Amino acid sequence: MAQFMDVVSLTKGIRSMFYIVTPNESSFENVEDVPPYVQQATPFFMGLMVVELVVSLLKDGTPLACVSDVVTSVSAGIISRMPTLFARGFEITTYIYVWDNLRLLELPWDSAWAWWLAFLVVDFSYYWVHRFAHELNFLWAAHQVHHSSEYYNLSTALRQSLTQQFSSWVFYLPMALAVPPSVFAVHIQFNLLYQFWIHTELIRDLGPLEWVLNTPSHHRVHHGRNEYCIDKNYGGALIIWDRLFGTFAPEGNKVVYGLVHKINTFEIFHIQFHYYKYLWRRFNRYKKIFNKLGVLWKGPSWKPGKPRLGDHAEVPEVTGEELPFNPSWPLALKVYVCIHGLMLLGVYQDLFESRLMLSQLTVLMMTGYILLSLTSIGFIIDQRPTAPMLEFLRCVLMMMLHRYGYMTAPAPLFVPIEAFVSISLLYWGLQTFSQLISVKKKTT
């Protein structure tokens, strides 16, 4: 019976990734009863990424991504989920408040037609969340994180913003006047999960489904920096909204991915926050208040005298021959980063599963360790001079957390992990010592 239940859970988890679920199995009376589908999907994310890698190697002999980019995308996915460790998601919190105090009517939580209505309304709302995130510069500051990868694969779907969740809630609030929070909490998660599988180049065309569903082909256009791709195909699960509101574009010339202006770094906090700094500089550049407001409330490429969304003809021309930013770094370091990245992913998953049993101080400490680790990994990939010292400090902290039971591991792996961390600590300690000696020699 237990094995049967495991198979059922596995198949349901896979179906959830593609929105192939029924109202009966995903309807709940109370929002507290709604499973954390997104958090539970981590193994499926990783599994599908491995499948994509294997298929791409068998098909073309080359992977669809590089280690630097995949690790950075997964890091962004981790950091985007950290606020939910301390409080319920901002979207659902504000939604519940409006529902409790302002609702006009109450649709049944266990009705199939209400379930399908919520499916449509959540996707419609997401279209406008997404569109405004591209058309309002202060919202683009958050959303640009998702577009910062110059590759297009399943890991790109995980490259999410830490700050976008603090603004997207506004667009869903009208639903709270009638749709129960538990129904909303289900669909907001499924809508996000659906968008994972469309981030791939392996699936080329889905025939008649392309008219209704958002597909890999449509979403490749959305991630392109070709002129014909800019501000197109905002849909979540459906593409019908783009067709209705004139923002649809079919896939044409080879899509070149990434931001219009490349950032050339894998350091996670720079990727998350660099655009806010740029926005502040632009804001201060203008003297007139209308121009200052235009920087915030108009499109990312807007300038005085230009249309609200800017002039797309000024977008740097792409030839299709552009190569992604992928600096060379030693294979040994790539293996090192992947191993430590997998260990960190385990810490992240354990923290979310056990957070209700931990003190707030422990959760805060482990969150700090995760953020330090993500920063250090980015420094290693970028090959920054301060990377050895930061990684040495991280390994010291990791050893302490592991030794005192804040980090758990299966019994057979406990000793190997401790040995590996000890070797890492020794290596980075020697690297740091060597750097300090070099600096001292230069100063004398």
mmCIF file of N, CA and C in Angstrom, residues 182-274:
data_model
loop_
_atom_site.group_PDB
_atom_site.id
_atom_site.type_symbol
_atom_site.label_atom_id
_atom_site.label_comp_id
_atom_site.label_asym_id
_atom_site.label_seq_id
_atom_site.Cartn_x
_atom_site.Cartn_y
_atom_site.Cartn_z
ATOM 1 N N SER A 182 -8.285 29.563 -0.785
ATOM 2 C CA SER A 182 -7.746 28.220 -1.023
ATOM 3 C C SER A 182 -7.700 27.902 -2.517
ATOM 4 N N VAL A 183 -8.706 28.354 -3.254
ATOM 5 C CA VAL A 183 -8.739 28.130 -4.703
ATOM 6 C C VAL A 183 -7.644 28.948 -5.380
ATOM 7 N N PHE A 184 -7.492 30.200 -4.954
ATOM 8 C CA PHE A 184 -6.427 31.048 -5.499
ATOM 9 C C PHE A 184 -5.054 30.455 -5.200
ATOM 10 N N ALA A 185 -4.852 29.969 -3.973
ATOM 11 C CA ALA A 185 -3.551 29.430 -3.567
ATOM 12 C C ALA A 185 -3.157 28.214 -4.399
ATOM 13 N N VAL A 186 -4.137 27.447 -4.854
ATOM 14 C CA VAL A 186 -3.862 26.303 -5.719
ATOM 15 C C VAL A 186 -3.415 26.771 -7.100
ATOM 16 N N HIS A 187 -4.185 27.668 -7.699
ATOM 17 C CA HIS A 187 -3.930 28.048 -9.088
ATOM 18 C C HIS A 187 -2.713 28.943 -9.244
ATOM 19 N N ILE A 188 -2.403 29.768 -8.262
ATOM 20 C CA ILE A 188 -1.224 30.615 -8.385
ATOM 21 C C ILE A 188 0.040 29.753 -8.412
ATOM 22 N N GLN A 189 -0.022 28.598 -7.732
ATOM 23 C CA GLN A 189 1.122 27.686 -7.753
ATOM 24 C C GLN A 189 1.187 26.879 -9.051
ATOM 25 N N PHE A 190 0.042 26.340 -9.478
ATOM 26 C CA PHE A 190 0.028 25.557 -10.714
ATOM 27 C C PHE A 190 0.406 26.410 -11.927
ATOM 28 N N ASN A 191 -0.029 27.661 -11.925
ATOM 29 C CA ASN A 191 0.304 28.557 -13.028
ATOM 30 C C ASN A 191 1.814 28.750 -13.124
ATOM 31 N N LEU A 192 2.457 28.879 -11.960
ATOM 32 C CA LEU A 192 3.915 29.026 -11.935
ATOM 33 C C LEU A 192 4.604 27.736 -12.344
ATOM 34 N N LEU A 193 4.125 26.610 -11.843
ATOM 35 C CA LEU A 193 4.748 25.323 -12.184
ATOM 36 C C LEU A 193 4.640 25.031 -13.673
ATOM 37 N N TYR A 194 3.505 25.375 -14.280
ATOM 38 C CA TYR A 194 3.333 25.125 -15.719
ATOM 39 C C TYR A 194 4.432 25.807 -16.527
ATOM 40 N N GLN A 195 4.814 26.976 -16.083
ATOM 41 C CA GLN A 195 5.776 27.766 -16.866
ATOM 42 C C GLN A 195 7.195 27.214 -16.814
ATOM 43 N N PHE A 196 7.429 26.202 -15.974
ATOM 44 C CA PHE A 196 8.766 25.603 -15.914
ATOM 45 C C PHE A 196 9.112 24.892 -17.217
ATOM 46 N N TRP A 197 8.248 24.001 -17.702
ATOM 47 C CA TRP A 197 8.595 23.135 -18.822
ATOM 48 C C TRP A 197 8.694 23.878 -20.156
ATOM 49 N N ILE A 198 8.150 25.084 -20.237
ATOM 50 C CA ILE A 198 8.213 25.811 -21.509
ATOM 51 C C ILE A 198 9.558 26.514 -21.709
ATOM 52 N N HIS A 199 10.447 26.427 -20.721
ATOM 53 C CA HIS A 199 11.778 27.003 -20.860
ATOM 54 C C HIS A 199 12.750 25.959 -21.413
ATOM 55 N N THR A 200 12.558 25.587 -22.663
ATOM 56 C CA THR A 200 13.456 24.615 -23.280
ATOM 57 C C THR A 200 13.509 24.841 -24.787
ATOM 58 N N GLU A 201 14.641 24.478 -25.376
ATOM 59 C CA GLU A 201 14.798 24.540 -26.830
ATOM 60 C C GLU A 201 14.589 23.174 -27.483
ATOM 61 N N LEU A 202 14.414 22.149 -26.674
ATOM 62 C CA LEU A 202 14.279 20.798 -27.223
ATOM 63 C C LEU A 202 12.936 20.588 -27.910
ATOM 64 N N ILE A 203 11.877 21.232 -27.412
ATOM 65 C CA ILE A 203 10.536 21.085 -27.997
ATOM 66 C C ILE A 203 10.326 22.216 -28.985
ATOM 67 N N ARG A 204 10.155 21.873 -30.233
ATOM 68 C CA ARG A 204 10.106 22.905 -31.279
ATOM 69 C C ARG A 204 8.692 23.397 -31.563
ATOM 70 N N ASP A 205 7.740 22.499 -31.791
ATOM 71 C CA ASP A 205 6.399 22.914 -32.203
ATOM 72 C C ASP A 205 5.378 21.907 -31.713
ATOM 73 N N LEU A 206 4.236 22.395 -31.224
ATOM 74 C CA LEU A 206 3.187 21.515 -30.701
ATOM 75 C C LEU A 206 1.923 21.549 -31.546
ATOM 76 N N GLY A 207 2.039 21.973 -32.791
ATOM 77 C CA GLY A 207 0.917 21.922 -33.709
ATOM 78 C C GLY A 207 -0.251 22.803 -33.295
ATOM 79 N N PRO A 208 -1.487 22.274 -33.338
ATOM 80 C CA PRO A 208 -2.686 23.086 -33.022
ATOM 81 C C PRO A 208 -2.683 23.650 -31.602
ATOM 82 N N LEU A 209 -1.951 23.011 -30.671
ATOM 83 C CA LEU A 209 -1.905 23.507 -29.298
ATOM 84 C C LEU A 209 -1.259 24.885 -29.210
ATOM 85 N N GLU A 210 -0.482 25.216 -30.239
ATOM 86 C CA GLU A 210 0.201 26.513 -30.253
ATOM 87 C C GLU A 210 -0.798 27.673 -30.306
ATOM 88 N N TRP A 211 -2.025 27.407 -30.746
ATOM 89 C CA TRP A 211 -3.020 28.475 -30.849
ATOM 90 C C TRP A 211 -3.596 28.864 -29.486
ATOM 91 N N VAL A 212 -3.555 27.932 -28.541
ATOM 92 C CA VAL A 212 -4.210 28.165 -27.248
ATOM 93 C C VAL A 212 -3.223 28.234 -26.095
ATOM 94 N N LEU A 213 -2.297 27.297 -26.046
ATOM 95 C CA LEU A 213 -1.384 27.188 -24.911
ATOM 96 C C LEU A 213 -0.133 28.031 -25.104
ATOM 97 N N ASN A 214 0.428 28.473 -24.005
ATOM 98 C CA ASN A 214 1.772 29.026 -24.045
ATOM 99 C C ASN A 214 2.728 27.849 -24.158
ATOM 100 N N THR A 215 3.603 27.875 -25.124
ATOM 101 C CA THR A 215 4.473 26.744 -25.440
ATOM 102 C C THR A 215 5.935 27.183 -25.439
ATOM 103 N N PRO A 216 6.868 26.228 -25.496
ATOM 104 C CA PRO A 216 8.279 26.610 -25.577
ATOM 105 C C PRO A 216 8.570 27.562 -26.725
ATOM 106 N N SER A 217 7.947 27.350 -27.875
ATOM 107 C CA SER A 217 8.183 28.229 -29.020
ATOM 108 C C SER A 217 7.765 29.664 -28.715
ATOM 109 N N HIS A 218 6.565 29.828 -28.142
ATOM 110 C CA HIS A 218 6.085 31.173 -27.809
ATOM 111 C C HIS A 218 6.970 31.829 -26.745
ATOM 112 N N HIS A 219 7.377 31.041 -25.761
ATOM 113 C CA HIS A 219 8.121 31.640 -24.659
ATOM 114 C C HIS A 219 9.578 31.912 -25.042
ATOM 115 N N ARG A 220 10.096 31.182 -26.011
ATOM 116 C CA ARG A 220 11.440 31.517 -26.517
ATOM 117 C C ARG A 220 11.439 32.933 -27.072
ATOM 118 N N VAL A 221 10.376 33.269 -27.779
ATOM 119 C CA VAL A 221 10.258 34.633 -28.307
ATOM 120 C C VAL A 221 10.286 35.637 -27.162
ATOM 121 N N HIS A 222 9.555 35.340 -26.109
ATOM 122 C CA HIS A 222 9.483 36.268 -24.979
ATOM 123 C C HIS A 222 10.853 36.537 -24.370
ATOM 124 N N HIS A 223 11.719 35.537 -24.371
ATOM 125 C CA HIS A 223 13.041 35.686 -23.757
ATOM 126 C C HIS A 223 14.081 36.256 -24.720
ATOM 127 N N GLY A 224 13.683 36.525 -25.952
ATOM 128 C CA GLY A 224 14.649 37.015 -26.919
ATOM 129 C C GLY A 224 14.931 38.502 -26.804
ATOM 130 N N ARG A 225 16.126 38.909 -27.230
ATOM 131 C CA ARG A 225 16.443 40.335 -27.302
ATOM 132 C C ARG A 225 16.501 40.823 -28.754
ATOM 133 N N ASN A 226 16.049 39.968 -29.683
ATOM 134 C CA ASN A 226 15.834 40.443 -31.056
ATOM 135 C C ASN A 226 14.748 41.504 -31.034
ATOM 136 N N GLU A 227 14.772 42.406 -31.997
ATOM 137 C CA GLU A 227 13.775 43.481 -32.004
ATOM 138 C C GLU A 227 12.357 42.928 -32.069
ATOM 139 N N TYR A 228 12.134 41.858 -32.858
ATOM 140 C CA TYR A 228 10.768 41.343 -33.007
ATOM 141 C C TYR A 228 10.270 40.625 -31.739
ATOM 142 N N CYS A 229 11.195 40.344 -30.819
ATOM 143 C CA CYS A 229 10.831 39.625 -29.592
ATOM 144 C C CYS A 229 10.490 40.548 -28.428
ATOM 145 N N ILE A 230 10.917 41.794 -28.491
ATOM 146 C CA ILE A 230 10.772 42.696 -27.354
ATOM 147 C C ILE A 230 9.289 42.935 -27.037
ATOM 148 N N ASP A 231 8.932 42.782 -25.770
ATOM 149 C CA ASP A 231 7.568 43.040 -25.277
ATOM 150 C C ASP A 231 6.513 42.176 -25.969
ATOM 151 N N LYS A 232 6.797 40.888 -26.117
ATOM 152 C CA LYS A 232 5.859 39.967 -26.758
ATOM 153 C C LYS A 232 5.649 38.716 -25.890
ATOM 154 N N ASN A 233 4.479 38.093 -26.078
ATOM 155 C CA ASN A 233 4.163 36.778 -25.519
ATOM 156 C C ASN A 233 4.290 36.731 -23.995
ATOM 157 N N TYR A 234 3.370 37.422 -23.333
ATOM 158 C CA TYR A 234 3.387 37.516 -21.874
ATOM 159 C C TYR A 234 2.630 36.395 -21.174
ATOM 160 N N GLY A 235 1.941 35.549 -21.913
ATOM 161 C CA GLY A 235 1.051 34.569 -21.309
ATOM 162 C C GLY A 235 1.712 33.661 -20.292
ATOM 163 N N GLY A 236 0.883 33.106 -19.380
ATOM 164 C CA GLY A 236 1.362 32.141 -18.406
ATOM 165 C C GLY A 236 1.145 30.734 -18.923
ATOM 166 N N ALA A 237 -0.052 30.200 -18.732
ATOM 167 C CA ALA A 237 -0.397 28.883 -19.269
ATOM 168 C C ALA A 237 -1.047 28.994 -20.644
ATOM 169 N N LEU A 238 -1.700 30.125 -20.914
ATOM 170 C CA LEU A 238 -2.419 30.326 -22.173
ATOM 171 C C LEU A 238 -1.788 31.454 -22.982
ATOM 172 N N ILE A 239 -1.877 31.334 -24.305
ATOM 173 C CA ILE A 239 -1.363 32.380 -25.183
ATOM 174 C C ILE A 239 -2.507 33.220 -25.747
ATOM 175 N N ILE A 240 -3.744 32.882 -25.398
ATOM 176 C CA ILE A 240 -4.898 33.560 -25.982
ATOM 177 C C ILE A 240 -4.935 35.041 -25.610
ATOM 178 N N TRP A 241 -4.436 35.400 -24.437
ATOM 179 C CA TRP A 241 -4.465 36.805 -24.022
ATOM 180 C C TRP A 241 -3.576 37.649 -24.929
ATOM 181 N N ASP A 242 -2.424 37.123 -25.289
ATOM 182 C CA ASP A 242 -1.530 37.858 -26.204
ATOM 183 C C ASP A 242 -2.187 38.029 -27.568
ATOM 184 N N ARG A 243 -2.879 37.011 -28.024
ATOM 185 C CA ARG A 243 -3.559 37.121 -29.318
ATOM 186 C C ARG A 243 -4.688 38.154 -29.242
ATOM 187 N N LEU A 244 -5.383 38.212 -28.097
ATOM 188 C CA LEU A 244 -6.488 39.161 -27.939
ATOM 189 C C LEU A 244 -6.009 40.599 -27.819
ATOM 190 N N PHE A 245 -4.891 40.816 -27.111
ATOM 191 C CA PHE A 245 -4.450 42.175 -26.807
ATOM 192 C C PHE A 245 -3.278 42.654 -27.662
ATOM 193 N N GLY A 246 -2.973 41.912 -28.723
ATOM 194 C CA GLY A 246 -2.007 42.396 -29.705
ATOM 195 C C GLY A 246 -0.552 42.323 -29.295
ATOM 196 N N THR A 247 -0.207 41.416 -28.371
ATOM 197 C CA THR A 247 1.192 41.301 -27.953
ATOM 198 C C THR A 247 1.796 39.959 -28.372
ATOM 199 N N PHE A 248 1.165 39.299 -29.337
ATOM 200 C CA PHE A 248 1.665 37.994 -29.774
ATOM 201 C C PHE A 248 2.642 38.147 -30.939
ATOM 202 N N ALA A 249 3.689 37.327 -30.923
ATOM 203 C CA ALA A 249 4.626 37.245 -32.052
ATOM 204 C C ALA A 249 5.068 35.799 -32.202
ATOM 205 N N PRO A 250 4.982 35.236 -33.403
ATOM 206 C CA PRO A 250 5.449 33.859 -33.616
ATOM 207 C C PRO A 250 6.970 33.817 -33.673
ATOM 208 N N GLU A 251 7.506 32.643 -33.448
ATOM 209 C CA GLU A 251 8.958 32.483 -33.503
ATOM 210 C C GLU A 251 9.432 32.595 -34.944
ATOM 211 N N GLY A 252 10.420 33.445 -35.162
ATOM 212 C CA GLY A 252 10.933 33.656 -36.513
ATOM 213 C C GLY A 252 12.427 33.421 -36.587
ATOM 214 N N ASN A 253 13.186 34.501 -36.804
ATOM 215 C CA ASN A 253 14.642 34.368 -36.866
ATOM 216 C C ASN A 253 15.189 33.797 -35.567
ATOM 217 N N LYS A 254 16.390 33.263 -35.625
ATOM 218 C CA LYS A 254 17.016 32.674 -34.450
ATOM 219 C C LYS A 254 16.946 33.636 -33.263
ATOM 220 N N VAL A 255 16.426 33.138 -32.149
ATOM 221 C CA VAL A 255 16.273 33.971 -30.968
ATOM 222 C C VAL A 255 17.593 34.058 -30.213
ATOM 223 N N VAL A 256 17.985 35.279 -29.901
ATOM 224 C CA VAL A 256 19.175 35.521 -29.074
ATOM 225 C C VAL A 256 18.677 35.935 -27.696
ATOM 226 N N TYR A 257 19.083 35.208 -26.676
ATOM 227 C CA TYR A 257 18.505 35.371 -25.348
ATOM 228 C C TYR A 257 19.294 36.344 -24.481
ATOM 229 N N GLY A 258 18.611 36.842 -23.436
ATOM 230 C CA GLY A 258 19.266 37.677 -22.448
ATOM 231 C C GLY A 258 18.768 39.108 -22.466
ATOM 232 N N LEU A 259 19.381 39.912 -21.622
ATOM 233 C CA LEU A 259 19.050 41.327 -21.543
ATOM 234 C C LEU A 259 19.621 42.071 -22.738
ATOM 235 N N VAL A 260 18.978 43.184 -23.072
ATOM 236 C CA VAL A 260 19.459 44.008 -24.182
ATOM 237 C C VAL A 260 20.888 44.478 -23.917
ATOM 238 N N HIS A 261 21.157 44.859 -22.679
ATOM 239 C CA HIS A 261 22.511 45.254 -22.278
ATOM 240 C C HIS A 261 23.042 44.208 -21.301
ATOM 241 N N LYS A 262 24.057 43.461 -21.704
ATOM 242 C CA LYS A 262 24.580 42.336 -20.933
ATOM 243 C C LYS A 262 25.207 42.819 -19.621
ATOM 244 N N ILE A 263 25.121 41.960 -18.597
ATOM 245 C CA ILE A 263 25.693 42.332 -17.299
ATOM 246 C C ILE A 263 26.990 41.571 -17.002
ATOM 247 N N ASN A 264 27.206 40.436 -17.660
ATOM 248 C CA ASN A 264 28.478 39.703 -17.587
ATOM 249 C C ASN A 264 28.954 39.427 -16.156
ATOM 250 N N THR A 265 28.093 38.839 -15.369
ATOM 251 C CA THR A 265 28.468 38.418 -14.027
ATOM 252 C C THR A 265 27.559 37.282 -13.589
ATOM 253 N N PHE A 266 28.052 36.486 -12.631
ATOM 254 C CA PHE A 266 27.254 35.404 -12.061
ATOM 255 C C PHE A 266 27.054 35.610 -10.559
ATOM 256 N N GLU A 267 27.356 36.794 -10.080
ATOM 257 C CA GLU A 267 27.212 37.092 -8.649
ATOM 258 C C GLU A 267 25.751 37.402 -8.369
ATOM 259 N N ILE A 268 25.144 36.630 -7.483
ATOM 260 C CA ILE A 268 23.690 36.592 -7.372
ATOM 261 C C ILE A 268 23.089 37.912 -6.896
ATOM 262 N N PHE A 269 23.722 38.603 -5.961
ATOM 263 C CA PHE A 269 23.142 39.848 -5.469
ATOM 264 C C PHE A 269 23.248 40.960 -6.506
ATOM 265 N N HIS A 270 24.306 40.946 -7.310
ATOM 266 C CA HIS A 270 24.402 41.933 -8.394
ATOM 267 C C HIS A 270 23.278 41.702 -9.407
ATOM 268 N N ILE A 271 23.037 40.443 -9.740
ATOM 269 C CA ILE A 271 21.969 40.117 -10.695
ATOM 270 C C ILE A 271 20.613 40.561 -10.158
ATOM 271 N N GLN A 272 20.398 40.385 -8.861
ATOM 272 C CA GLN A 272 19.116 40.733 -8.261
ATOM 273 C C GLN A 272 18.901 42.240 -8.154
ATOM 274 N N PHE A 273 19.962 43.003 -7.881
ATOM 275 C CA PHE A 273 19.764 44.404 -7.482
ATOM 276 C C PHE A 273 20.464 45.452 -8.352
ATOM 277 N N HIS A 274 21.231 45.046 -9.351
ATOM 278 C CA HIS A 274 22.000 46.034 -10.118
ATOM 279 C C HIS A 274 21.095 47.046 -10.817
#
